[in-house]
Short mmCIF file of C-alpha atoms in Angstrom, two decimals:
data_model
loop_
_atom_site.label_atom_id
_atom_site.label_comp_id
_atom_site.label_asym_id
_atom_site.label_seq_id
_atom_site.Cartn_x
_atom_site.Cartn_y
_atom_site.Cartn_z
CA UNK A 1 23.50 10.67 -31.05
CA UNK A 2 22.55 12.96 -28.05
CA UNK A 3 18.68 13.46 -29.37
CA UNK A 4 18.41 9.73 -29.55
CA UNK A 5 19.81 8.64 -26.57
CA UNK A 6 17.29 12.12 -25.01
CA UNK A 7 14.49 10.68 -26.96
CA UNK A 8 15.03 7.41 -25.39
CA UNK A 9 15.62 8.03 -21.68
CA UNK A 10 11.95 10.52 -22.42
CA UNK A 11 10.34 6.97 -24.04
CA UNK A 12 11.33 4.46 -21.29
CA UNK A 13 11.11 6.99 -18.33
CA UNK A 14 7.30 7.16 -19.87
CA UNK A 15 6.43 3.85 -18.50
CA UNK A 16 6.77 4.14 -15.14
CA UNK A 17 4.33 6.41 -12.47
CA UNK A 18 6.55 8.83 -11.00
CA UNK A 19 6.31 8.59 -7.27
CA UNK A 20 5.72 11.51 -4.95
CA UNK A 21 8.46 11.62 -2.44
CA UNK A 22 6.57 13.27 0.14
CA UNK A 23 3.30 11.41 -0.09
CA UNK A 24 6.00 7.56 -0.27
CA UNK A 25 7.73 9.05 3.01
CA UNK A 26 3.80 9.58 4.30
CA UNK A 27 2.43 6.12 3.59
CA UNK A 28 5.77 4.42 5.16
CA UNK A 29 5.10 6.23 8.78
CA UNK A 30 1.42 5.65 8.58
CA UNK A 31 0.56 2.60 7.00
CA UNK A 32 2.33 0.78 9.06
CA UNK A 33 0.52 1.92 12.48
CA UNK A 34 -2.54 1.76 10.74
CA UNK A 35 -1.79 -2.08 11.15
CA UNK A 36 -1.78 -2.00 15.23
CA UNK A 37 -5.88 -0.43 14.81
CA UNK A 38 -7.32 -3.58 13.76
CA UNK A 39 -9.26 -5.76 16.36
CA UNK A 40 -6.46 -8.22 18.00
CA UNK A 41 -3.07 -7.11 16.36
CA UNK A 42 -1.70 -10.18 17.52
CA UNK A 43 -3.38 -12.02 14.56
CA UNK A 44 -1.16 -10.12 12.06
CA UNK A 45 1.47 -12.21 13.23
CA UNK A 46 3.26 -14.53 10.31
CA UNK A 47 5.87 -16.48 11.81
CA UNK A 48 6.13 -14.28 14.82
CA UNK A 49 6.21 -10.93 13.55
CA UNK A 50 4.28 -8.41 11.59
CA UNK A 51 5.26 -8.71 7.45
CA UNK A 52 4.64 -5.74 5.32
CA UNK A 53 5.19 -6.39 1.79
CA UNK A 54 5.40 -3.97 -1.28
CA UNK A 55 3.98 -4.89 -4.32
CA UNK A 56 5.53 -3.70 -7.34
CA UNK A 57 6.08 -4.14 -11.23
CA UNK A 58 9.43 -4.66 -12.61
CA UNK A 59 9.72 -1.07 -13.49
CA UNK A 60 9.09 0.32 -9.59
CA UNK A 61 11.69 -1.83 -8.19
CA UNK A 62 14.15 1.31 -7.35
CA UNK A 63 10.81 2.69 -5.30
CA UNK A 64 9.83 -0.94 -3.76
CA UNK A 65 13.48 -1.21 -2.70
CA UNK A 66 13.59 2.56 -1.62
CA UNK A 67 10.31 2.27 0.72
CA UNK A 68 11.19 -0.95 2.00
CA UNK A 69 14.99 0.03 3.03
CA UNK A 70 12.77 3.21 5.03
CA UNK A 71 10.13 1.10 6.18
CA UNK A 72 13.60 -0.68 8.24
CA UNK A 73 15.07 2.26 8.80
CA UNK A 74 12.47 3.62 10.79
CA UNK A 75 11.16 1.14 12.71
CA UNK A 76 14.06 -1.10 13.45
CA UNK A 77 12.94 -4.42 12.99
CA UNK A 78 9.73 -3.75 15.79
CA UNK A 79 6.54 -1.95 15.76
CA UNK A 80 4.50 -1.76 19.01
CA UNK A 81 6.14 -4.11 20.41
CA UNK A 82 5.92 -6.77 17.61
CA UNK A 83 8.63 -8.10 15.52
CA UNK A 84 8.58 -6.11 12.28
CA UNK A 85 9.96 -7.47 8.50
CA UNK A 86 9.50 -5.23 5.24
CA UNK A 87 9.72 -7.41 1.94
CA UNK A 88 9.09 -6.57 -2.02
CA UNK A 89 7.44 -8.70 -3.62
CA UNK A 90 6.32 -8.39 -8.08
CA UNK A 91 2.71 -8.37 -8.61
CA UNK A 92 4.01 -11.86 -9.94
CA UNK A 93 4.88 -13.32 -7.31
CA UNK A 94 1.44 -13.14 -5.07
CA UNK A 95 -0.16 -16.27 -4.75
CA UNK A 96 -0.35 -19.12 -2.20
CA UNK A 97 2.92 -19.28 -0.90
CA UNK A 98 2.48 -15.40 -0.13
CA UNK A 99 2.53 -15.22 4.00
CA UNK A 100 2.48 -11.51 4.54
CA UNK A 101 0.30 -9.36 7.29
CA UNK A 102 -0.15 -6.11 4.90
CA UNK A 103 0.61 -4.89 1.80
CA UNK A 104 1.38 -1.37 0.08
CA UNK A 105 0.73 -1.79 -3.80
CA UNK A 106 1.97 0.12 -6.11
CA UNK A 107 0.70 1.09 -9.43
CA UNK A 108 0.23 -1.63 -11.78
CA UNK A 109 -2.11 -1.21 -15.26
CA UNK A 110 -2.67 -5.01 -15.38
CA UNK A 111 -2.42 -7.18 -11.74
CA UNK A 112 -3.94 -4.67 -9.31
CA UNK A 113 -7.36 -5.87 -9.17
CA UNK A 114 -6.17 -9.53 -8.92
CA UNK A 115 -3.41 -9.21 -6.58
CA UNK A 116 -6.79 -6.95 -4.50
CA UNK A 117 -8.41 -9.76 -4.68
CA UNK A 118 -5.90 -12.36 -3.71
CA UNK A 119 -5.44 -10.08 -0.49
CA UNK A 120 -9.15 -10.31 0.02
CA UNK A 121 -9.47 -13.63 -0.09
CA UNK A 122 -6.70 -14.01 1.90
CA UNK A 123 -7.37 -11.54 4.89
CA UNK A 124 -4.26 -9.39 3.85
CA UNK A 125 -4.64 -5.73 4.65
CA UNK A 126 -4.07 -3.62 1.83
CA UNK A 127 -2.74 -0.16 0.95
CA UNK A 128 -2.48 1.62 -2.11
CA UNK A 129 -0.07 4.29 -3.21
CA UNK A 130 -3.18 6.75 -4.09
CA UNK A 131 -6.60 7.01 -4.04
CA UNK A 132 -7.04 6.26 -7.16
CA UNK A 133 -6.17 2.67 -6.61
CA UNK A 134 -8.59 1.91 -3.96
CA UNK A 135 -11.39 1.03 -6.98
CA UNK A 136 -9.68 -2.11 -7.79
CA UNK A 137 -10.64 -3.50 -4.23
CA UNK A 138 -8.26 -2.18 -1.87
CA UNK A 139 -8.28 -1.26 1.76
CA UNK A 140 -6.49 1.99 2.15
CA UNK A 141 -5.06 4.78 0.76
CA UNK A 142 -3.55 8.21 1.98
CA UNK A 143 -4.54 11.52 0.28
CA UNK A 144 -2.36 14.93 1.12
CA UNK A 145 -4.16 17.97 0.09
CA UNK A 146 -4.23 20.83 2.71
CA UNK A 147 -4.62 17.86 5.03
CA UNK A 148 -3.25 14.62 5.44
CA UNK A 149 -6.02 12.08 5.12
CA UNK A 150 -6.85 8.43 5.45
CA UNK A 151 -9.03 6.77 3.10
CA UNK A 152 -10.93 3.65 3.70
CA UNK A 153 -12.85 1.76 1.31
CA UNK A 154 -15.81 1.32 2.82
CA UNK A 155 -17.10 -1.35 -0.64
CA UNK A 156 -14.14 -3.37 -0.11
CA UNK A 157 -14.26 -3.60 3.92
CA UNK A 158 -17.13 -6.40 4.42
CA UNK A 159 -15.25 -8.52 1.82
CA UNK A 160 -11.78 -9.02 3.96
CA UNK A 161 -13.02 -9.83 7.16
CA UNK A 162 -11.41 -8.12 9.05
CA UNK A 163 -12.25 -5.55 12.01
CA UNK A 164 -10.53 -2.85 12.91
CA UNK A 165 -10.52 -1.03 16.65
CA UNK A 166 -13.23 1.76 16.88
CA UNK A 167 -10.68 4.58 16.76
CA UNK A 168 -9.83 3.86 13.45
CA UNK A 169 -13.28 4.49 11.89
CA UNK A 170 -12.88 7.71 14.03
CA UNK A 171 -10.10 9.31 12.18
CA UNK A 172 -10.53 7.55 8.85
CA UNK A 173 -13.09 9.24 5.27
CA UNK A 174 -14.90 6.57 4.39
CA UNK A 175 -15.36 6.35 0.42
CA UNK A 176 -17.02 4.26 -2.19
CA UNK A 177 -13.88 2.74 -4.29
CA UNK A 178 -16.10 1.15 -6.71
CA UNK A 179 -16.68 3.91 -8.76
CA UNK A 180 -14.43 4.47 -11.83
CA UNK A 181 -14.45 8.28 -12.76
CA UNK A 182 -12.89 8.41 -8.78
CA UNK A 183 -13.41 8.78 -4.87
CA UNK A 184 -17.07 9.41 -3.59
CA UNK A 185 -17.03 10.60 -0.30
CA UNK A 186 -19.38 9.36 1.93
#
């Protein structure tokens, strides 16, 4: 009974990414300011305040409640000065209805490229958990090596219309996220 019930917890924990701690607790302080770079912060605004929504599947919802409970924590319902709201939200769940300044995906085998594109089309900033993610069309992701480093798809910037402050493109590596087999730095 005890190798079958080990066997199982091994199969089921299988099917969900396991989450750095370190580089969630990066993205949460980061991303977030990131936000207050682009051109007119003021136009983030949905319903008065700045909404940052995490995007998971139904097998991340521990880590979408986790990083949304610190994305609270730390900034207290303001960022900057603007009213601040963190949300989850299921891949599922994007779609017209969705009023939301930025969001942080997480991994998804299936709805990432669509829910990328749904942002796009929608002027949504977007973040991904790593830099792996950023070839299915989104904005942002943060690589820790030796260094802690921002990534910006430079492919998928034109495409959202948005514009960011000139400091931004001063501390970000631009990269080609188009590219399957991973990052090209440019």
């Amino acid at each position: 009974m005890r190798l079958l019930t080990l066997l199982l917890l091994l199969c089921t924990s299988g099917f969900a990414l396991h989450y750095n701690t370190l580089q969630l607790n990066a993205e949460t302080m980061i991303f977030p300011k990131l936000l207050l770079l682009k051109k007119h912060p003021e136009s983030l605004l949905i319903d008065g305040r700045i909404r940052f929504g995490v995007v998971y599947e139904a097998e991340d919802r521990d880590v979408a409640s986790q990083l949304v409970t610190r994305l609270q924590r730390l900034y207290r319902g303001t960022i900057e000065g603007y009213p601040f709201e963190a949300t989850m939200l299921q891949y599922r769940e994007l779609g017209p209805g969705t009023k939301t300044s930025a969001l942080l995906m997480l991994h998804s085998d299936t709805q990432m490229h669509q829910a990328a594109a749904f942002a796009k089309a929608h002027g949504i900033v977007t973040f991904a958990y790593n830099t792996a993610s950023l070839k299915h069309g989104l904005l942002f992701a943060l690589g820790i090596e030796r260094t802690t480093r921002v990534y910006l798809n430079r492919e998928a910037l034109s495409g959202y219309g948005i514009e960011f402050s000139e400091s931004l493109y001063q501390i970000v590596r631009f990269v080609d996220g188009t590219e399957e087999t991973g990052l090209a730095p440019k």
